[in-house]
PDB file of C-alpha atoms and ligand atoms in Angstrom:
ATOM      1  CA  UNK A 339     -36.450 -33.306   7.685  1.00 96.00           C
ATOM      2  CA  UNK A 340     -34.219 -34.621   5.046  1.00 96.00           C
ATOM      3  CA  UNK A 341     -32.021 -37.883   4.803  1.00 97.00           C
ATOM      4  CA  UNK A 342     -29.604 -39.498   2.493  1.00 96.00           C
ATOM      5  CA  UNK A 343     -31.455 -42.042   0.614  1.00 95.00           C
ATOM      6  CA  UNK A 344     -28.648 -44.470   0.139  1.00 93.00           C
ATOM      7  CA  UNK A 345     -27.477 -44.713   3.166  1.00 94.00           C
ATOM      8  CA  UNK A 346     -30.207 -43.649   5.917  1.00 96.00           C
ATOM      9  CA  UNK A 347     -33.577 -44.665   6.994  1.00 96.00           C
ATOM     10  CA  UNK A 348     -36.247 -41.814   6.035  1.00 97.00           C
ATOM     11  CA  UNK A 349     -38.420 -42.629   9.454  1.00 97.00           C
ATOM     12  CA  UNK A 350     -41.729 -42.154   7.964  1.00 97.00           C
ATOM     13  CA  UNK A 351     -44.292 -44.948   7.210  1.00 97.00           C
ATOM     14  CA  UNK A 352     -43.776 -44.132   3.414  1.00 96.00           C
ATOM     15  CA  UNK A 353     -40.978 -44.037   1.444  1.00 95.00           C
ATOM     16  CA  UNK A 354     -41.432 -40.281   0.237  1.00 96.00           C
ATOM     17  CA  UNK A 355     -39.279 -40.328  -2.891  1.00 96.00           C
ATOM     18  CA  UNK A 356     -42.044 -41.423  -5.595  1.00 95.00           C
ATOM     19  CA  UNK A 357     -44.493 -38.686  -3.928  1.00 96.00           C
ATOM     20  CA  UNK A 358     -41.421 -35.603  -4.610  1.00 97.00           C
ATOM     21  CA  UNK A 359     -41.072 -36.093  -8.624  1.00 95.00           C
ATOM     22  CA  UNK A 360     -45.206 -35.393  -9.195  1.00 97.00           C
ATOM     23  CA  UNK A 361     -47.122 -35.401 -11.775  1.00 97.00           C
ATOM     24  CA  UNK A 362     -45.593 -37.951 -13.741  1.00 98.00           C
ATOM     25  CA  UNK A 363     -46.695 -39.336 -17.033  1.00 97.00           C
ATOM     26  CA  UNK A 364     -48.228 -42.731 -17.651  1.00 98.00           C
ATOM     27  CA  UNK A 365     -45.940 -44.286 -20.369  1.00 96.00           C
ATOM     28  CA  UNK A 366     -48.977 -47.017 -21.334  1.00 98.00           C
ATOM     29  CA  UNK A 367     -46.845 -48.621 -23.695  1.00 98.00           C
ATOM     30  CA  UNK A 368     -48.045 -51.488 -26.397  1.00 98.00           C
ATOM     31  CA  UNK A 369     -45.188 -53.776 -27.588  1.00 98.00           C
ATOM     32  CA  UNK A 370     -45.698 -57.143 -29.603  1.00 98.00           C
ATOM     33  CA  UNK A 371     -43.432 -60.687 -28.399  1.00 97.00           C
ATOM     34  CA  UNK A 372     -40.835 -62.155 -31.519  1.00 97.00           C
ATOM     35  CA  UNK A 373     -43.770 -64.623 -31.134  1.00 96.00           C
ATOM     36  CA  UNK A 374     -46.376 -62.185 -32.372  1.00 97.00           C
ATOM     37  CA  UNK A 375     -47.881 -62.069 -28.703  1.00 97.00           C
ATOM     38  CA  UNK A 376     -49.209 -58.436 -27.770  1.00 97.00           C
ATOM     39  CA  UNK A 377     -48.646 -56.845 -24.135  1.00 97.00           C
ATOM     40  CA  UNK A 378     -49.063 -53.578 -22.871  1.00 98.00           C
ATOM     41  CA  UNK A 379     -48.095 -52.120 -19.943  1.00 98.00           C
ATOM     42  CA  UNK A 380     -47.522 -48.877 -17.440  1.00 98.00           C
ATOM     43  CA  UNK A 381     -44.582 -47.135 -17.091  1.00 98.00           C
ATOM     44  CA  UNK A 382     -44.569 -44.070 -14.841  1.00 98.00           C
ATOM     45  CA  UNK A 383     -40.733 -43.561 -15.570  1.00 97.00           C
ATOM     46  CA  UNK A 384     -41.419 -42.308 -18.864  1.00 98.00           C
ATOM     47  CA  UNK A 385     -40.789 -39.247 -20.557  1.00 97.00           C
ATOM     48  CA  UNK A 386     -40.120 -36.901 -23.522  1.00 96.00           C
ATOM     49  CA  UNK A 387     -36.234 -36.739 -23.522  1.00 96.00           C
ATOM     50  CA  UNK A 388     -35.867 -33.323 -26.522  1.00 95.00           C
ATOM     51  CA  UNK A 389     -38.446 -32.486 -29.451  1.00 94.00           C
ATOM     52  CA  UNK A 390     -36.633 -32.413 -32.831  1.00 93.00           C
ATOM     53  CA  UNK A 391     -36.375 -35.419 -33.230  1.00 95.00           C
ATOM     54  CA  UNK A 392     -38.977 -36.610 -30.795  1.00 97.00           C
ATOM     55  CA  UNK A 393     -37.447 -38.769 -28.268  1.00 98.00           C
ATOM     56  CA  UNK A 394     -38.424 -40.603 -25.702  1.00 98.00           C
ATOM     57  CA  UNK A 395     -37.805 -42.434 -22.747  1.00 98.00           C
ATOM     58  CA  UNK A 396     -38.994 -44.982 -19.843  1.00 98.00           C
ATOM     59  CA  UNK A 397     -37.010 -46.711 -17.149  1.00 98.00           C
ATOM     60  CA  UNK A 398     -38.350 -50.636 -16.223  1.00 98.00           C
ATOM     61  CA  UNK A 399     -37.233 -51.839 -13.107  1.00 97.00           C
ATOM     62  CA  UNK A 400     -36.374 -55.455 -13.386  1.00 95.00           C
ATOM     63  CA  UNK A 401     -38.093 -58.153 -10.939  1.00 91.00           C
ATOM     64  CA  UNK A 402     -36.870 -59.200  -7.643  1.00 89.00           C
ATOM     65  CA  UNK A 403     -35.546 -62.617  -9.121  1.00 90.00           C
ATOM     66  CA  UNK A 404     -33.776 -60.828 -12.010  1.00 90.00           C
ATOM     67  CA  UNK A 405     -35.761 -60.994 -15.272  1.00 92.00           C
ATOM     68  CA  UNK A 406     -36.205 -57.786 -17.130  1.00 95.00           C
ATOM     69  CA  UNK A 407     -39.662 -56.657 -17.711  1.00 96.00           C
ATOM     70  CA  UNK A 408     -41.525 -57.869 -21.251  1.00 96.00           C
ATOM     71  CA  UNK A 409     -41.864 -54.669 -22.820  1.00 98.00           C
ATOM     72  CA  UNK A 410     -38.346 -53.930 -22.619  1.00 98.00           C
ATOM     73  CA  UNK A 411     -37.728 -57.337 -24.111  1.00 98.00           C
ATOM     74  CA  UNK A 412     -40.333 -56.611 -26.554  1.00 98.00           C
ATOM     75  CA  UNK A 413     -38.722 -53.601 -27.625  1.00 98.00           C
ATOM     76  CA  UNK A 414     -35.088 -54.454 -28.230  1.00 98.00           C
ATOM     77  CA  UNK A 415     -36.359 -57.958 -29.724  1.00 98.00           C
ATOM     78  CA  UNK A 416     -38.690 -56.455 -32.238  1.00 98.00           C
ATOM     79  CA  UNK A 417     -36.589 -52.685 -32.805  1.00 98.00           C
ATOM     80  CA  UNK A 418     -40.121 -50.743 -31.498  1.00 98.00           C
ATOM     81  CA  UNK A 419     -42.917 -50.094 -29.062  1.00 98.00           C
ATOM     82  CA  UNK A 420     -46.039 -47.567 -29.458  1.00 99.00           C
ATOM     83  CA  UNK A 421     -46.946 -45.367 -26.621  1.00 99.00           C
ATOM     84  CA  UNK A 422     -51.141 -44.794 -25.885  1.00 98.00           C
ATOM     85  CA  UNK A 423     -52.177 -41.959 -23.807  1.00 98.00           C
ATOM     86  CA  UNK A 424     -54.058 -43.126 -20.928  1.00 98.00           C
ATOM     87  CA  UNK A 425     -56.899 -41.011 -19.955  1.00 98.00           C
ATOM     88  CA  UNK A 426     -59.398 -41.141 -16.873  1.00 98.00           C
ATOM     89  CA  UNK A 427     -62.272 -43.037 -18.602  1.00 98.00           C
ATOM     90  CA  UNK A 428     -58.920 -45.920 -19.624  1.00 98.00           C
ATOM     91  CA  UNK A 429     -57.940 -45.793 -15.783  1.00 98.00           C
ATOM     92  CA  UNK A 430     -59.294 -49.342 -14.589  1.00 98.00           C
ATOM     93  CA  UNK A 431     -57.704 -50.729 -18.538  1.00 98.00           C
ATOM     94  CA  UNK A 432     -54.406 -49.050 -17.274  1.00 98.00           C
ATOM     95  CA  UNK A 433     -54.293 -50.677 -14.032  1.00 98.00           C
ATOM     96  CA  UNK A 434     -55.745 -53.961 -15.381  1.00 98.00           C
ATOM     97  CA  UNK A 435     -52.460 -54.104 -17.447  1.00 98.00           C
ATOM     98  CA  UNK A 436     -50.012 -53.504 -15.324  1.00 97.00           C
ATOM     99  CA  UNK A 437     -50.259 -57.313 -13.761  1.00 95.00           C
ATOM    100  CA  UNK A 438     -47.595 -58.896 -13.849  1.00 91.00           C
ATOM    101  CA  UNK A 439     -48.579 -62.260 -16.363  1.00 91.00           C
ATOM    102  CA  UNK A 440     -46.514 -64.710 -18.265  1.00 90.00           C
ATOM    103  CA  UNK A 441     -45.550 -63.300 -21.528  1.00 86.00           C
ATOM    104  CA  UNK A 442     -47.478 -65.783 -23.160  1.00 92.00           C
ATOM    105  CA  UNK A 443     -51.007 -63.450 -22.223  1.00 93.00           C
ATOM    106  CA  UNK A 444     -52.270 -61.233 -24.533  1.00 95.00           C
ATOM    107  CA  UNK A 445     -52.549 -57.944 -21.872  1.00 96.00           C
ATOM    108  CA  UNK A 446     -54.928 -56.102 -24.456  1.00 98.00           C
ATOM    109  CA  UNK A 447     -57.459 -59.188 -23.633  1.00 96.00           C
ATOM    110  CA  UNK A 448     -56.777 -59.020 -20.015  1.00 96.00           C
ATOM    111  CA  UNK A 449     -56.924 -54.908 -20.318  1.00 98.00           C
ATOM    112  CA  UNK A 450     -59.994 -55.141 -22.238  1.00 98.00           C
ATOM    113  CA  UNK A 451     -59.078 -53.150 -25.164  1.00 98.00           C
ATOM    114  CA  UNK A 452     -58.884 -53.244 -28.634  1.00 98.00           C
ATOM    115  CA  UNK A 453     -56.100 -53.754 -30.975  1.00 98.00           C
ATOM    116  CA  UNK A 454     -55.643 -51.037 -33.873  1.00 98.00           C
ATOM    117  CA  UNK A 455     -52.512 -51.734 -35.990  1.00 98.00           C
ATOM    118  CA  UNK A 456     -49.199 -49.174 -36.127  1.00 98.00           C
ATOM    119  CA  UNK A 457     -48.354 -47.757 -39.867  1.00 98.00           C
ATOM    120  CA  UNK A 458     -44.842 -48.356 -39.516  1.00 98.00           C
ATOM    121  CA  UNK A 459     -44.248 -50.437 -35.695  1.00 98.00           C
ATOM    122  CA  UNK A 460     -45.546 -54.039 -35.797  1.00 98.00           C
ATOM    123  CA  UNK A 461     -46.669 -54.182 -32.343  1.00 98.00           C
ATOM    124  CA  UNK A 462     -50.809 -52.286 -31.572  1.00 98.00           C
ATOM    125  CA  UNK A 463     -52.070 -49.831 -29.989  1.00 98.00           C
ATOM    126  CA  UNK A 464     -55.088 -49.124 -27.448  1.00 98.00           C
ATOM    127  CA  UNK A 465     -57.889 -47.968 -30.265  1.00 98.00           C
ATOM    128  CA  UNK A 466     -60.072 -46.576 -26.856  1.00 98.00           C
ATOM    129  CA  UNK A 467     -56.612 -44.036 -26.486  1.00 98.00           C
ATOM    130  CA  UNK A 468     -57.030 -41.093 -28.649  1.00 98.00           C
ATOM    131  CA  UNK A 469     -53.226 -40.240 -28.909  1.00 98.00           C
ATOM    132  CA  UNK A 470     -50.113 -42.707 -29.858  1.00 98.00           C
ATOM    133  CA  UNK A 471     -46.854 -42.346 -30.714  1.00 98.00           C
ATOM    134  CA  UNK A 472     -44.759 -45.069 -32.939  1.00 98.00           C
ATOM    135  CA  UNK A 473     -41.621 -45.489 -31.447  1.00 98.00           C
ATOM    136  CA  UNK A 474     -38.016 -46.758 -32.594  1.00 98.00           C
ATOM    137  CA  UNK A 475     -36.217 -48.803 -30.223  1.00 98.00           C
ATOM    138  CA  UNK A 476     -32.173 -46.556 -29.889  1.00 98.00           C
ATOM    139  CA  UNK A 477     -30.930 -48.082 -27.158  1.00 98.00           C
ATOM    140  CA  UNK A 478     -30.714 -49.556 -23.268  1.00 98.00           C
ATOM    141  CA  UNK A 479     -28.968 -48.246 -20.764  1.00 98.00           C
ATOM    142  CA  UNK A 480     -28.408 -50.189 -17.491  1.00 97.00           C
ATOM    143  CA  UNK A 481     -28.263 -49.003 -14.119  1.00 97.00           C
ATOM    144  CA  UNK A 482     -27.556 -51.423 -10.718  1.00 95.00           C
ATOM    145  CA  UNK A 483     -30.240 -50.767  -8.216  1.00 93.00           C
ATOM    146  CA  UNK A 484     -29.759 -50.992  -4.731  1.00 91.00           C
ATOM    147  CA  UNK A 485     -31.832 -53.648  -4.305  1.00 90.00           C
ATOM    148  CA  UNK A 486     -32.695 -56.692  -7.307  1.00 89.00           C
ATOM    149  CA  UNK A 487     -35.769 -54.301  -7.566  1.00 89.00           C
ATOM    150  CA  UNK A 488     -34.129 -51.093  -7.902  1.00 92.00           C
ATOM    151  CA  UNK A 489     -31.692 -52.189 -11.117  1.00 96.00           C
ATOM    152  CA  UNK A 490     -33.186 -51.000 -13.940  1.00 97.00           C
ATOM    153  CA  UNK A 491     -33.592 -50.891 -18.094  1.00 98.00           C
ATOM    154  CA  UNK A 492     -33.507 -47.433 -19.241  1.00 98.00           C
ATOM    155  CA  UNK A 493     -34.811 -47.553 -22.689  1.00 98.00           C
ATOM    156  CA  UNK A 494     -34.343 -44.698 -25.368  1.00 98.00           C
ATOM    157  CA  UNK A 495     -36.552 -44.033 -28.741  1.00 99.00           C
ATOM    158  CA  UNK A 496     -37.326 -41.813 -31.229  1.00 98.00           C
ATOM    159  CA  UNK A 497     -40.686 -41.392 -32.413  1.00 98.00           C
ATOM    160  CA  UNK A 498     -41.338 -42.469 -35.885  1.00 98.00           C
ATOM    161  CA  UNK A 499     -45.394 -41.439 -36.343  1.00 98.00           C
ATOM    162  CA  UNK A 500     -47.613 -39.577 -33.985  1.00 98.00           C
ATOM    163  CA  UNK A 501     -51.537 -40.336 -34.143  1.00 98.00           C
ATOM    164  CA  UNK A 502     -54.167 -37.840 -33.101  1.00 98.00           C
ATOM    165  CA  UNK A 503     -58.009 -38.488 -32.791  1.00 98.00           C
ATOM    166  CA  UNK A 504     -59.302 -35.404 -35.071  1.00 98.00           C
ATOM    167  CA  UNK A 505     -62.122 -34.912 -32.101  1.00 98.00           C
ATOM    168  CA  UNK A 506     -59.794 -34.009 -29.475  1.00 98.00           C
ATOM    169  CA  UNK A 507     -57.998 -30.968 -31.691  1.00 98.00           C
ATOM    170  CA  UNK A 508     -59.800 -27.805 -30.485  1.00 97.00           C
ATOM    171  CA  UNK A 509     -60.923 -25.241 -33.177  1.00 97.00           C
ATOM    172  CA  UNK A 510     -57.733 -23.349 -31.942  1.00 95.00           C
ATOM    173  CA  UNK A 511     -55.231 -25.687 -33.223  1.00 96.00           C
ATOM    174  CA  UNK A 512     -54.280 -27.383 -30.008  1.00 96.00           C
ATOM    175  CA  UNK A 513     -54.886 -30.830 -28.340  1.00 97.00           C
ATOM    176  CA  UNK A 514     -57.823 -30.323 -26.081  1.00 97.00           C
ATOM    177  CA  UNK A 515     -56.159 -31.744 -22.950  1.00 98.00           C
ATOM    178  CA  UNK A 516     -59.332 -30.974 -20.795  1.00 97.00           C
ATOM    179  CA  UNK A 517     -61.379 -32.948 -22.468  1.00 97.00           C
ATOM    180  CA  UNK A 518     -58.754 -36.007 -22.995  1.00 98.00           C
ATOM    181  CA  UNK A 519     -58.537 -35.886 -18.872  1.00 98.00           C
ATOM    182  CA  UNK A 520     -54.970 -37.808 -19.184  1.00 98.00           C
ATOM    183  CA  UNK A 521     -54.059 -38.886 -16.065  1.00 98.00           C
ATOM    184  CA  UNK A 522     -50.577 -39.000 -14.360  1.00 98.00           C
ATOM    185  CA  UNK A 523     -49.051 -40.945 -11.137  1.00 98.00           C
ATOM    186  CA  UNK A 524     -48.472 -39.431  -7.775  1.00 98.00           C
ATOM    187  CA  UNK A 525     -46.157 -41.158  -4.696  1.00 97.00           C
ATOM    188  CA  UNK A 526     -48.244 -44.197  -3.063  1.00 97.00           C
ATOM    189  CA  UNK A 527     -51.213 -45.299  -4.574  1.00 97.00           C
ATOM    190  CA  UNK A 528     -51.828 -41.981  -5.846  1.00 98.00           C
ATOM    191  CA  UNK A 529     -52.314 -40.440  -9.149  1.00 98.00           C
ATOM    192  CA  UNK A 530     -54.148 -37.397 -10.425  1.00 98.00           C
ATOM    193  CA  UNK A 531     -56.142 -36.233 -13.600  1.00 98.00           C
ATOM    194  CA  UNK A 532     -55.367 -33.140 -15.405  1.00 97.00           C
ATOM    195  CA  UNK A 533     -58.289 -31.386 -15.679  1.00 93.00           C
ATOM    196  CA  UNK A 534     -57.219 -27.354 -15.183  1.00 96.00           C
ATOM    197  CA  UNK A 535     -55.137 -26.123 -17.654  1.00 95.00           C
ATOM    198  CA  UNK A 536     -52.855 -22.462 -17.482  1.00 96.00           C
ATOM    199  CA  UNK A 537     -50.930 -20.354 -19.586  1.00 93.00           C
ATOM    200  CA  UNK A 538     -47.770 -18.689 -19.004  1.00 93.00           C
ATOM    201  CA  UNK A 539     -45.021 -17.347 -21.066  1.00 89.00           C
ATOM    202  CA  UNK A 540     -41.481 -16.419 -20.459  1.00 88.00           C
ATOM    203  CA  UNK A 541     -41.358 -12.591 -19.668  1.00 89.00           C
ATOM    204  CA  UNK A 542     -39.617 -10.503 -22.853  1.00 85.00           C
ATOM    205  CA  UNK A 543     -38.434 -13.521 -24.435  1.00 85.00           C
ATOM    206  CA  UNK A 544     -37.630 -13.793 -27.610  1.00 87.00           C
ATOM    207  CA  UNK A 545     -39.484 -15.592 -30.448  1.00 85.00           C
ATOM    208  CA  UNK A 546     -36.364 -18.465 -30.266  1.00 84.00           C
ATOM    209  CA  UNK A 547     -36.922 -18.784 -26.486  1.00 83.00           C
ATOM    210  CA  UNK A 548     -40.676 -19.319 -26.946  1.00 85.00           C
ATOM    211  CA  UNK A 549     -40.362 -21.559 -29.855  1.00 85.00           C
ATOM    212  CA  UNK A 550     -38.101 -23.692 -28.192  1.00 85.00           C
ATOM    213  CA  UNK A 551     -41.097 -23.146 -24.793  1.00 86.00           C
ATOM    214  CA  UNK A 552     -43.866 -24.246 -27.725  1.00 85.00           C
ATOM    215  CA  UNK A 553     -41.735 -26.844 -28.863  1.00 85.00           C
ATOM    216  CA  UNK A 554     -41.011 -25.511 -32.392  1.00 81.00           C
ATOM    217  CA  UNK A 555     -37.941 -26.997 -34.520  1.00 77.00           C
ATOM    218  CA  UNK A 556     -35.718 -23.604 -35.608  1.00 69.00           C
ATOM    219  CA  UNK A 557     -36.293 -22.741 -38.561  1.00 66.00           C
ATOM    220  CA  UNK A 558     -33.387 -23.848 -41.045  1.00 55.00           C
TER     221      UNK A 558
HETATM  222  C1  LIG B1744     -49.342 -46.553 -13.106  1.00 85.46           C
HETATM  223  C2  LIG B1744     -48.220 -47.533 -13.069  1.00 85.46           C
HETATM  224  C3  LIG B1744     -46.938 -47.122 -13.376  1.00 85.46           C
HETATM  225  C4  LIG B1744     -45.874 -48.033 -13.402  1.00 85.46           C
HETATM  226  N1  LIG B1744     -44.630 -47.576 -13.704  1.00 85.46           N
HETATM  227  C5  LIG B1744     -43.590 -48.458 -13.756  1.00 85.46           C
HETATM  228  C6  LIG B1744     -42.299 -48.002 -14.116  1.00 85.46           C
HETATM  229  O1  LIG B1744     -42.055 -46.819 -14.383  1.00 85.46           O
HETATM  230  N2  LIG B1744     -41.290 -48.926 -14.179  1.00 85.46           N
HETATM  231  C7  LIG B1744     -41.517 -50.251 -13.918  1.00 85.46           C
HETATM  232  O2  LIG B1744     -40.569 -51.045 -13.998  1.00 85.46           O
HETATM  233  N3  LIG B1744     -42.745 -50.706 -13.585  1.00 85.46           N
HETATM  234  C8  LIG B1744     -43.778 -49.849 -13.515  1.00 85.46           C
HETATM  235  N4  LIG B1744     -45.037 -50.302 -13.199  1.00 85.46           N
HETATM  236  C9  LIG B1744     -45.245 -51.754 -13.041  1.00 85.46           C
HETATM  237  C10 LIG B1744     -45.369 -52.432 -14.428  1.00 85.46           C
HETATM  238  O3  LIG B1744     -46.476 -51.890 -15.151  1.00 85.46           O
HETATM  239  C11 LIG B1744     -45.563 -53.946 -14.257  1.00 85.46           C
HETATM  240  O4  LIG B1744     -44.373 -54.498 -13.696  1.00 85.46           O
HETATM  241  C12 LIG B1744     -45.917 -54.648 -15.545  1.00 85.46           C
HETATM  242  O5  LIG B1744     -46.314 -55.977 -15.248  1.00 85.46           O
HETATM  243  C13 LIG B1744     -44.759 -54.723 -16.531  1.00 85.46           C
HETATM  244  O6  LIG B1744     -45.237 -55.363 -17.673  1.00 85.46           O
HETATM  245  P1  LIG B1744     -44.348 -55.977 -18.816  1.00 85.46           P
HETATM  246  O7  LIG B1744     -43.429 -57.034 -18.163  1.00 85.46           O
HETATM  247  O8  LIG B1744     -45.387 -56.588 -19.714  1.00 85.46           O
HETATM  248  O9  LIG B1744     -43.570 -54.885 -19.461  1.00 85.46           O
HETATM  249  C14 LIG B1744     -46.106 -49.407 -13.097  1.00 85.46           C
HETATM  250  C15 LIG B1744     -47.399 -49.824 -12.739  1.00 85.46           C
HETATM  251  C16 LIG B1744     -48.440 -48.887 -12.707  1.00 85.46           C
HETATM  252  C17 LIG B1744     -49.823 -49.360 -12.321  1.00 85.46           C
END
């Protein structure tokens, strides 16, 4: 089958689109009010944007009756947000925060979490989540939806200060990812856990092509 998704039905029970773009990342992202009032929130239309700098994205959809979601808000109010890896055993604290409350509602109290400050953001982050990035706010860029629903925020930031829990760095240098269990969205209700882990390299490439695989700044 296929269809044109602005312009004709897709005949299936489910809208299929969310379920095509899979496994994506849980942005769980901590932001603090002008007011000093924490929130936190999910934000599967997140992602790493280039490496050097670190930069970083997510995409809020604004409510049907036009008012832009609080971390965004948050964010360009206050000039950052911290990101928090959410994990499988966090899955229920995840969910639990993505209700939509008045911004008055501390979401780390109705996540059950605790607060652990930032070194440079003023906003916290999830202490239970053993990875978090600091982030700059850059910029928003706005897109029309459709629909009310479907205009969105596109935020952009850089990340300022990356936090590691020393347990989950293996003896081999790397982030143990399959004991962190972070899990990601699917379409629907869906999501998944990553739990299986392999290794591939690009075939005769060079050491640039694999640094810039690993991630590696070029050397200057
Ligand atoms: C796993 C998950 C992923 C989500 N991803 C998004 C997203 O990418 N964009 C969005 O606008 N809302 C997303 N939501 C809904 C928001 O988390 C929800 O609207 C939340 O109340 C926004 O909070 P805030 O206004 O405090 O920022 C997601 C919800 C869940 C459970």
């Amino acid at each position: 089958m296929h269809f044109a998704p602005n312009s004709e039905s897709h005949g299936l029970k489910f809208n299929p689109f969310k379920s095509c773009t899979v496994p994506r990342p849980i942005g769980w992202l901590s932001s603090v009010s002008r007011t000093g009032v924490a929130n936190l929130a999910p934000y599967s239309q997140w992602q790493n944007l280039t490496f050097d700098p670190p930069m970083v994205m997510f995409a809020a959809n604004q409510y049907p009756d036009g008012r832009r979601k609080d971390t965004v808000i948050n964010a360009e109010e206050t000039g950052w947000f911290a990101w928090n890896m959410a994990t499988y055993a966090l899955r229920e604290a995840v969910n639990a925060s993505a209700r939509a409350v008045a911004a008055e509602i501390d979401e780390f109290d109705l996540a059950g979490v605790t607060k652990i400050s930032c070194i440079d953001a003023p906003c916290p982050r999830v202490a239970e989540s053993p990875i978090h990035f600091e982030c700059r706010y850059l910029s928003t860029q706005r897109f029309a939806g459709n629909s009310p629903e479907g205009t969105v925020d596109v935020v952009f930031a850089r990340v300022e200060r990356i936090h590691i829990r020393d347990e989950v760095i293996g003896a081999d240098g790397k982030i143990d990812i399959k004991r962190i269990r972070p899990i990601a969205r699917l379409g629907y209700y869906d999501y998944t856990v990553v739990d299986e882990v392999f290794e591939m390299r690009i075939p005769a490439a060079n050491e640039l092509e694999l640094a810039g695989l690993e991630g590696m700044p070029r050397k200057v």
